[in-house]
CSV table of C-alpha atoms in Angstrom, one decimal:
chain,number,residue,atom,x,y,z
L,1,UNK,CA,-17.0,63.8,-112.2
L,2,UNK,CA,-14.3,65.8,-111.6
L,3,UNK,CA,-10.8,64.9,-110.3
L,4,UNK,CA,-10.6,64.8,-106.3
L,5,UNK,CA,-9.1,63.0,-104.0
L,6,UNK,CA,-11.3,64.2,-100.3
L,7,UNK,CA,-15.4,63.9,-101.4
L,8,UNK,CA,-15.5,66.4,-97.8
L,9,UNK,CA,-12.8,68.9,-96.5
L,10,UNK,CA,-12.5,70.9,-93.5
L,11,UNK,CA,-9.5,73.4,-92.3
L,12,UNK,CA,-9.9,75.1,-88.9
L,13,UNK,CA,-13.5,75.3,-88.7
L,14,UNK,CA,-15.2,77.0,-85.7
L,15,UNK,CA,-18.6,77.2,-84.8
L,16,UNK,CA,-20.0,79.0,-81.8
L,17,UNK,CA,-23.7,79.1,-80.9
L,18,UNK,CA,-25.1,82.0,-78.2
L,19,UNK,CA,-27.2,79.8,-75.5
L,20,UNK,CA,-28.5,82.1,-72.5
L,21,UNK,CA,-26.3,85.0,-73.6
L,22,UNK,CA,-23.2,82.5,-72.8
L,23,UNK,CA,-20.7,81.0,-75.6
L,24,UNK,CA,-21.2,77.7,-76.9
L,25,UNK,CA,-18.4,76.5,-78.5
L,26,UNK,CA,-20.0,74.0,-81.4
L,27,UNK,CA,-16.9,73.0,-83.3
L,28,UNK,CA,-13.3,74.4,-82.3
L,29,UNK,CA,-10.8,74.4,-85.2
L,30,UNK,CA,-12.8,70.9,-86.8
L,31,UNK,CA,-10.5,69.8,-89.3
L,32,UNK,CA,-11.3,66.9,-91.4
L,33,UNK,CA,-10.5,64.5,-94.6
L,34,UNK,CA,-13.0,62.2,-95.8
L,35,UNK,CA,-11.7,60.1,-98.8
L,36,UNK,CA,-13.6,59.8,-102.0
L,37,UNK,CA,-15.9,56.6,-102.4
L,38,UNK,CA,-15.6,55.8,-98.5
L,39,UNK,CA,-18.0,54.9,-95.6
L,40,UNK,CA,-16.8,57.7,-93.1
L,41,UNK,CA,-18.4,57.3,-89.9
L,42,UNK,CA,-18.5,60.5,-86.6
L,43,UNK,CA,-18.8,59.5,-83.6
L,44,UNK,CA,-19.2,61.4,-80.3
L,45,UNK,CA,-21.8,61.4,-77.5
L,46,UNK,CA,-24.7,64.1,-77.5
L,47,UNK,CA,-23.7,68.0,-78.0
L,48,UNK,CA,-20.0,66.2,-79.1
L,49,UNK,CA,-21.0,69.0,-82.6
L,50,UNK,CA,-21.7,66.2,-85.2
L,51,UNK,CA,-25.0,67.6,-86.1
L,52,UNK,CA,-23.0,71.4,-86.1
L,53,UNK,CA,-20.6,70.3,-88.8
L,54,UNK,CA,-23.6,68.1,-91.1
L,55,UNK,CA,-25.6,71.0,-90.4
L,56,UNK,CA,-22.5,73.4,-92.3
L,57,UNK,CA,-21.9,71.0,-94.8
L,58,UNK,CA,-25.6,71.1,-95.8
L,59,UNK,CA,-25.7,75.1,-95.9
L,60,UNK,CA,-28.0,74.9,-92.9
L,61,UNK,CA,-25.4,76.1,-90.2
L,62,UNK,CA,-23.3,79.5,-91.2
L,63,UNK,CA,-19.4,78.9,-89.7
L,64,UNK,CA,-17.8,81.1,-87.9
L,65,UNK,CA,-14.3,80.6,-89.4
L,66,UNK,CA,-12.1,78.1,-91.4
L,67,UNK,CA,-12.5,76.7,-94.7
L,68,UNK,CA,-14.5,73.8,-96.6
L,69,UNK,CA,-14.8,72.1,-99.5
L,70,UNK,CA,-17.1,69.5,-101.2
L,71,UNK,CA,-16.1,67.4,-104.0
L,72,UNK,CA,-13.1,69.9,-104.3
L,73,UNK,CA,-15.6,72.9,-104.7
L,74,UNK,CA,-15.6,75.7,-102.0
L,75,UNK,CA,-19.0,76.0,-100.2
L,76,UNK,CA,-18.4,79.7,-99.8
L,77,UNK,CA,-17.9,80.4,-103.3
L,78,UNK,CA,-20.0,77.9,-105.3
L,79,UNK,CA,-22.5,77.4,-102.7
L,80,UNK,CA,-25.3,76.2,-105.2
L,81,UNK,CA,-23.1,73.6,-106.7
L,82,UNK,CA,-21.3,72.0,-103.4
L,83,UNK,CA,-24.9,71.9,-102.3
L,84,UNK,CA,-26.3,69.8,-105.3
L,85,UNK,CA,-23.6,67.0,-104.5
L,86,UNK,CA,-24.4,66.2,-101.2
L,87,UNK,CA,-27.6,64.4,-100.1
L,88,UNK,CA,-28.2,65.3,-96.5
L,89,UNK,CA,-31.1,62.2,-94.1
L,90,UNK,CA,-31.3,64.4,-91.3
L,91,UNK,CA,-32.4,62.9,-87.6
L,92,UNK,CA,-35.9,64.2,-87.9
L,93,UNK,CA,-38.5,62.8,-89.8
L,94,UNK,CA,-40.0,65.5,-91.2
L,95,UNK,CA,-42.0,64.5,-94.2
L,96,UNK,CA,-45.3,65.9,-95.3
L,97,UNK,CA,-48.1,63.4,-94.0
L,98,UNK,CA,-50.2,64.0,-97.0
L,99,UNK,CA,-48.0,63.2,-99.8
L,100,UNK,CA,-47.3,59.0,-101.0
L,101,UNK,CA,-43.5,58.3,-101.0
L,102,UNK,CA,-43.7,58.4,-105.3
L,103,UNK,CA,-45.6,61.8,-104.4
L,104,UNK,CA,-42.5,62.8,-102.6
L,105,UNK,CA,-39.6,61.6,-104.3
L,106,UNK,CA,-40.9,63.1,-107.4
L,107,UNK,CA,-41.8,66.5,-105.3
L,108,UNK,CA,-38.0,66.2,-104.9
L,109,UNK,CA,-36.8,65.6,-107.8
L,110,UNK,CA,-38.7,68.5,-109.3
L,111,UNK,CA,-36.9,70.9,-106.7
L,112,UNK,CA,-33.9,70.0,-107.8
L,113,UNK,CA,-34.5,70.4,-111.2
L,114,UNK,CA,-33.8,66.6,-112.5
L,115,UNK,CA,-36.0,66.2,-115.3
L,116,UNK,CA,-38.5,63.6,-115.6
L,117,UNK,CA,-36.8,61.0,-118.1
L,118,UNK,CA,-34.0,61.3,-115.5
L,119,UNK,CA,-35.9,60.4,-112.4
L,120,UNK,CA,-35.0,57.0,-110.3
L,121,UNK,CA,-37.9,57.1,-108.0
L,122,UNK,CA,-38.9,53.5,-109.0
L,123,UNK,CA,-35.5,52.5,-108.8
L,124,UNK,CA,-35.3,53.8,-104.7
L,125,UNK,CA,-38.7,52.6,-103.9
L,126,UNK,CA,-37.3,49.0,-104.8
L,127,UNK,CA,-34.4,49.5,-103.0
L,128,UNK,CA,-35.7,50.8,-100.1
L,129,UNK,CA,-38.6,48.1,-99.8
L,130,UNK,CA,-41.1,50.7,-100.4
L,131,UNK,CA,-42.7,49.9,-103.6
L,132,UNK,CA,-45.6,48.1,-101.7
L,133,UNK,CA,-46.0,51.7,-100.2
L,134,UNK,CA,-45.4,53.6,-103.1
L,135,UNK,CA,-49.0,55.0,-103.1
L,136,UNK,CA,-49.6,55.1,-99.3
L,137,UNK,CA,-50.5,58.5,-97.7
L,138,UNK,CA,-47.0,59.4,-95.6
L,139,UNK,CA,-48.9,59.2,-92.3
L,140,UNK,CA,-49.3,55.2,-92.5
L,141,UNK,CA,-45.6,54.5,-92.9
L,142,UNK,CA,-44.6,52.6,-89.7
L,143,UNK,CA,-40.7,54.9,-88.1
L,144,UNK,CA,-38.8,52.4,-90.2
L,145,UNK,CA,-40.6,53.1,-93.5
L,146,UNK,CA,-40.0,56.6,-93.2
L,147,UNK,CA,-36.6,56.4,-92.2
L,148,UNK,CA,-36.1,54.5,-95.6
L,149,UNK,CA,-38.0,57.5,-97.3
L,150,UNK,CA,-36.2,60.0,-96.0
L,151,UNK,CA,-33.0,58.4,-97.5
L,152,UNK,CA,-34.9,57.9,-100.7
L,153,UNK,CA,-35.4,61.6,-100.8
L,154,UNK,CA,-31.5,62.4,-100.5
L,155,UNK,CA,-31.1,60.4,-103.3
L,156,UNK,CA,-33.6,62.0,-105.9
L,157,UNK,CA,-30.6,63.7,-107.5
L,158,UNK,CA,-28.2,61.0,-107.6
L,159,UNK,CA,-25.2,63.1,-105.2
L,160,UNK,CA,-21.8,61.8,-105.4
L,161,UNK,CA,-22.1,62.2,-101.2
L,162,UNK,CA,-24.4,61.0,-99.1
L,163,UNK,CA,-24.3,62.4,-95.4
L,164,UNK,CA,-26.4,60.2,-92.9
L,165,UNK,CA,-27.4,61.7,-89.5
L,166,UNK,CA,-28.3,58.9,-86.6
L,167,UNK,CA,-29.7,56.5,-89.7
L,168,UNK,CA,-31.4,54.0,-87.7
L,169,UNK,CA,-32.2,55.8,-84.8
L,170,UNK,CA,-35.3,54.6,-83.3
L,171,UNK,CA,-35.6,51.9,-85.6
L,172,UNK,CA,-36.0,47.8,-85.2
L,173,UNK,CA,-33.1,45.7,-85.8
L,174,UNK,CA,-34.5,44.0,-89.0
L,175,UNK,CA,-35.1,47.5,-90.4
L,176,UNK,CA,-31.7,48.5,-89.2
L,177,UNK,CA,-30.2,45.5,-91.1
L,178,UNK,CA,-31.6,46.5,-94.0
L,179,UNK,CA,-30.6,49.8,-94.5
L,180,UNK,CA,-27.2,48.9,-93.4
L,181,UNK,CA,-27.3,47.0,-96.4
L,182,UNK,CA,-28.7,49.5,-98.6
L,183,UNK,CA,-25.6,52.2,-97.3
L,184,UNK,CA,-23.4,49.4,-98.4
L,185,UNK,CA,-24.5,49.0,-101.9
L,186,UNK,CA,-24.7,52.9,-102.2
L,187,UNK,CA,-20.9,53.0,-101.4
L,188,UNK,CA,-20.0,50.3,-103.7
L,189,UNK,CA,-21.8,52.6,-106.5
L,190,UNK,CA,-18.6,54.7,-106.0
L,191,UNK,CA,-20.9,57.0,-103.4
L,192,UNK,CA,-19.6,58.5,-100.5
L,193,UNK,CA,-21.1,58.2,-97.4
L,194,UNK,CA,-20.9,60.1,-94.2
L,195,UNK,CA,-22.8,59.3,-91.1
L,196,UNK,CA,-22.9,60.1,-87.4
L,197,UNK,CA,-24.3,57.1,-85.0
L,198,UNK,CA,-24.4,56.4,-81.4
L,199,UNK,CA,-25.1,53.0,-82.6
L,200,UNK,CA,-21.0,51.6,-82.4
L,201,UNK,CA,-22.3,48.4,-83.6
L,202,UNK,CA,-23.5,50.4,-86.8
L,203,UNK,CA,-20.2,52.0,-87.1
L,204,UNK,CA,-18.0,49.0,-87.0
L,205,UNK,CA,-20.3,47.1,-89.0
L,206,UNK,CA,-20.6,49.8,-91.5
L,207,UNK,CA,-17.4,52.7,-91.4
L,208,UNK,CA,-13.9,52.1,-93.2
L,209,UNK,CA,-12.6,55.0,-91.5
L,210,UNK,CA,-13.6,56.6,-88.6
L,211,UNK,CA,-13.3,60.1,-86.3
L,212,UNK,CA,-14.1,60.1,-83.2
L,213,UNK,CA,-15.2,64.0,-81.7
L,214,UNK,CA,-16.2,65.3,-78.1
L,215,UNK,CA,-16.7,69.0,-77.1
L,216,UNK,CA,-16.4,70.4,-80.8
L,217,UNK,CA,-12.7,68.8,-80.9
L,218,UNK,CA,-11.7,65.6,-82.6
L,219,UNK,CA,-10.0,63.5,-80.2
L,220,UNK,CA,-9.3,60.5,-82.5
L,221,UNK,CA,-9.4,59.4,-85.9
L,222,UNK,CA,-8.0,56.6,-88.4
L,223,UNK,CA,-9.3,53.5,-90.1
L,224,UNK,CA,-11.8,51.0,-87.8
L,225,UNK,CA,-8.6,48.3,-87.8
L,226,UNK,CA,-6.2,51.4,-86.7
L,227,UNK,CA,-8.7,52.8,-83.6
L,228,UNK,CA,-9.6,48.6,-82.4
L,229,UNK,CA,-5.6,48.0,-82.5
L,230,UNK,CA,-5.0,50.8,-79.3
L,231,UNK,CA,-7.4,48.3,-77.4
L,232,UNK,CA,-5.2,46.0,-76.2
L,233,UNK,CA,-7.0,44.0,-73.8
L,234,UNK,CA,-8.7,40.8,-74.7
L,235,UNK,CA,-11.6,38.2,-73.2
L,236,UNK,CA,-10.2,34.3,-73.1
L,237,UNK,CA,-13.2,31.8,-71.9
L,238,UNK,CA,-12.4,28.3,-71.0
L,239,UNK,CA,-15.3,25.7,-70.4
L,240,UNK,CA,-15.0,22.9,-68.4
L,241,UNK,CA,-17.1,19.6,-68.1
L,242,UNK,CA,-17.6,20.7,-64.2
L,243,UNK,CA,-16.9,24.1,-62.4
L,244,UNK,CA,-13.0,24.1,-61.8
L,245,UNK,CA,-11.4,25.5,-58.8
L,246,UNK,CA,-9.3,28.9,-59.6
L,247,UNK,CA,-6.2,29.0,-58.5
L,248,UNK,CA,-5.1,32.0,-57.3
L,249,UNK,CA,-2.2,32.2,-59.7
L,250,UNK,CA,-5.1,33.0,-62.5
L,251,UNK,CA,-5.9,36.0,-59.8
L,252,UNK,CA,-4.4,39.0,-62.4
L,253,UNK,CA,-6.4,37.9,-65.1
L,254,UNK,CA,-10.0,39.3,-63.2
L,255,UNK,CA,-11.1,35.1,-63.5
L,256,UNK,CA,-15.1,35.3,-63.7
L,257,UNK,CA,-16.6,31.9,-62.8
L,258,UNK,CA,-20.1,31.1,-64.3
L,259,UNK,CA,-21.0,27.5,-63.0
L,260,UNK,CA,-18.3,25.2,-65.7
L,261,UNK,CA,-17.1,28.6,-67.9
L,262,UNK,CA,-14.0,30.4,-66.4
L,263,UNK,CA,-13.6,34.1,-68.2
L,264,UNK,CA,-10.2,35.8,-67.8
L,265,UNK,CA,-9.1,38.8,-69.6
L,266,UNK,CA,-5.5,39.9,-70.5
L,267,UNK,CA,-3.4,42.6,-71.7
L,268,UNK,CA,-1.9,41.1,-75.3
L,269,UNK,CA,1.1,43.2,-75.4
L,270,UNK,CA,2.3,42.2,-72.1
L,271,UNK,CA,0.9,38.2,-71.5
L,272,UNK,CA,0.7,35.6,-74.4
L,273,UNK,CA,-1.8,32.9,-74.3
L,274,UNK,CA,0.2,30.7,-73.4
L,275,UNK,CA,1.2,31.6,-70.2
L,276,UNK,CA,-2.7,31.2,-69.2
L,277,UNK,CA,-2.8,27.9,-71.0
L,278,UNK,CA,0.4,26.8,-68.8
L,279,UNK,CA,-0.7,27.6,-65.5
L,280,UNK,CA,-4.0,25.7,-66.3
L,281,UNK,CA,-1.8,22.7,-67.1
L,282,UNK,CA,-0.1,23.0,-64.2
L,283,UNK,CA,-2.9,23.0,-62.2
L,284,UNK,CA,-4.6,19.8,-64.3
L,285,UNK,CA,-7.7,21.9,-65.4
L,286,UNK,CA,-8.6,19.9,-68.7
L,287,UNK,CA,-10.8,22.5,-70.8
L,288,UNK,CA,-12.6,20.9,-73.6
L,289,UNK,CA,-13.2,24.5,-75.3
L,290,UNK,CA,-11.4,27.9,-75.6
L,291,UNK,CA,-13.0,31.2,-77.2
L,292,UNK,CA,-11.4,34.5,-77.2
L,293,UNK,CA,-12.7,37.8,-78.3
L,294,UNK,CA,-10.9,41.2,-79.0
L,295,UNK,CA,-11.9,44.4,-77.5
L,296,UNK,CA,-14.6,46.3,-79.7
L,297,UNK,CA,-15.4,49.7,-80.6
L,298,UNK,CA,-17.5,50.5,-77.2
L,299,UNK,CA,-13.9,49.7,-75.6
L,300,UNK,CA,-12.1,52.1,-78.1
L,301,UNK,CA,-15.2,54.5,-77.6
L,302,UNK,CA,-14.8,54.5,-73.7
L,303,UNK,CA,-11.2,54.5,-73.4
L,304,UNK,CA,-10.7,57.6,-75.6
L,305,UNK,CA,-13.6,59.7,-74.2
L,306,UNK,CA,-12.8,59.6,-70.9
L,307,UNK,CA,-11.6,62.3,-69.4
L,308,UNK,CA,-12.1,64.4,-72.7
């Protein structure tokens, strides 16, 4: 492997797209850094130009300015080699319906010119859950299975980066858990992994760092701990053997009463917990039981989109 420190880099890259002989502007001045051996995760609402920027990295897309490498190599000058480190799982799942998932991993493999003794394909069948399958025809794989062999198929020629579009989408929870899982172990491998969600669970479950885009321009990015630390409000809930009377003290907190569970939320920066637990003192309202929960990345999600 050679010696870099960004798997992906982007300088200044545009990307405009003619719709109805009008301007579309894709991705305007898109710079990004995604460190080497990191779950990177995009997120943005539909048209925000994720699938513009996968779709340049993968050779797919032609830019209409600005600069990027992969792995250190320029995709404009080496455009062969940036290509073979990158495995691309696009959103679609286009895979021939006629072919086993062995038939197509090793159909793969071929094109990219790995030679046999060099193949994994048993070794992603097993780690996909696919090896029961192996021999199937295409066409019977349930949405999940074929998720999972898509994936396999970007990892025929063992890339150093592995760029993820909308992984799960349209996929059960179970099968959603275990891919998640799978992603993991790839980027403990020393892999690199890029992906764009509008799951945010998926994101905070998966991403170390994270970049947040909207109309072709990043609007935020930093690790997941940086991006949940601007959400400052939090949710304190305080159950009671019998529904309490609120006082109205409690009355900036937005109190939600749900038969004995009083909910309150609070700006940490400017109220300590304390001050809560005080003025139910004060007011003799014995709680036998006290949760609190920290904004999450919906909140961050919401709060940084709007008006964007």
């Amino acid at each position: 492997m050679s010696d870099y420190k960004y798997s992906i880099e982007a300088k200044n890259v545009n990307k405009t797209f003619l719709k109805k002989n009008q301007e579309v502007k894709a991705l305007i001045d898109f710079s990004i850094s995604i460190k080497r051996g990191t779950i990177h995760g995009l997120l943005g609402p539909n048209g925000a130009g994720k699938s513009t920027f996968i779709n340049v990295l993968g050779g797919l897309v032609k830019k209409n300015s600005g600069n990027v490498s992969i792995c250190g190599i320029d995709i404009d000058k080496n455009t062969k080699l940036s290509k073979f480190k990158i495995g691309i799982v696009p959103q679609e799942l286009n895979i021939d319906p006629f072919f086993s998932p062995a038939e197509l991993l090793e159909l793969q493999a071929g094109l990219y010119g790995v030679p046999k003794r060099k193949r994994i394909t048993e070794e992603i069948l097993e780690n996909l859950k696919l090896t029961d399958q192996r021999n199937a025809y295409a066409r019977t794989l349930s949405g999940g299975m074929r998720r999972r062999l898509l994936i396999g198929k970007a990892l025929v020629h063992n890339p150093e980066i592995i760029i993820l579009d909308e992984p799960t989408a349209g996929v059960d929870i179970d099968i959603r858990t275990s891919v998640w899982d799978y992603i993991k172990k790839i980027s403990k491998k020393g892999k690199t992994v890029c992906l764009t969600t509008h799951y945010l669970e998926e994101a905070e479950n998966l991403c170390d760092n994270i970049t947040i885009i909207n109309h072709g321009k990043i609007i935020i990015e930093g690790s997941k701990n940086e991006l949940l630390s601007i959400i400052s409000t939090k949710t304190v809930s305080f159950v009671f053997d019998k529904k309490p009377l609120v006082p109205n003290q409690l009355n900036e907190f937005k109190p939600i009463l749900t038969n004995n569970i009083l909910k309150l939320r609070y700006d940490k920066n400017k109220t300590n917990i304390k001050k809560i637990i005080d003025i139910l003192n004060k007011n003799k309202m014995d709680f036998k039981e006290i949760n609190t929960s920290e904004g999450d990345l919906e909140d961050v999600f919401i709060k940084v989109t709007k008006n964007k």
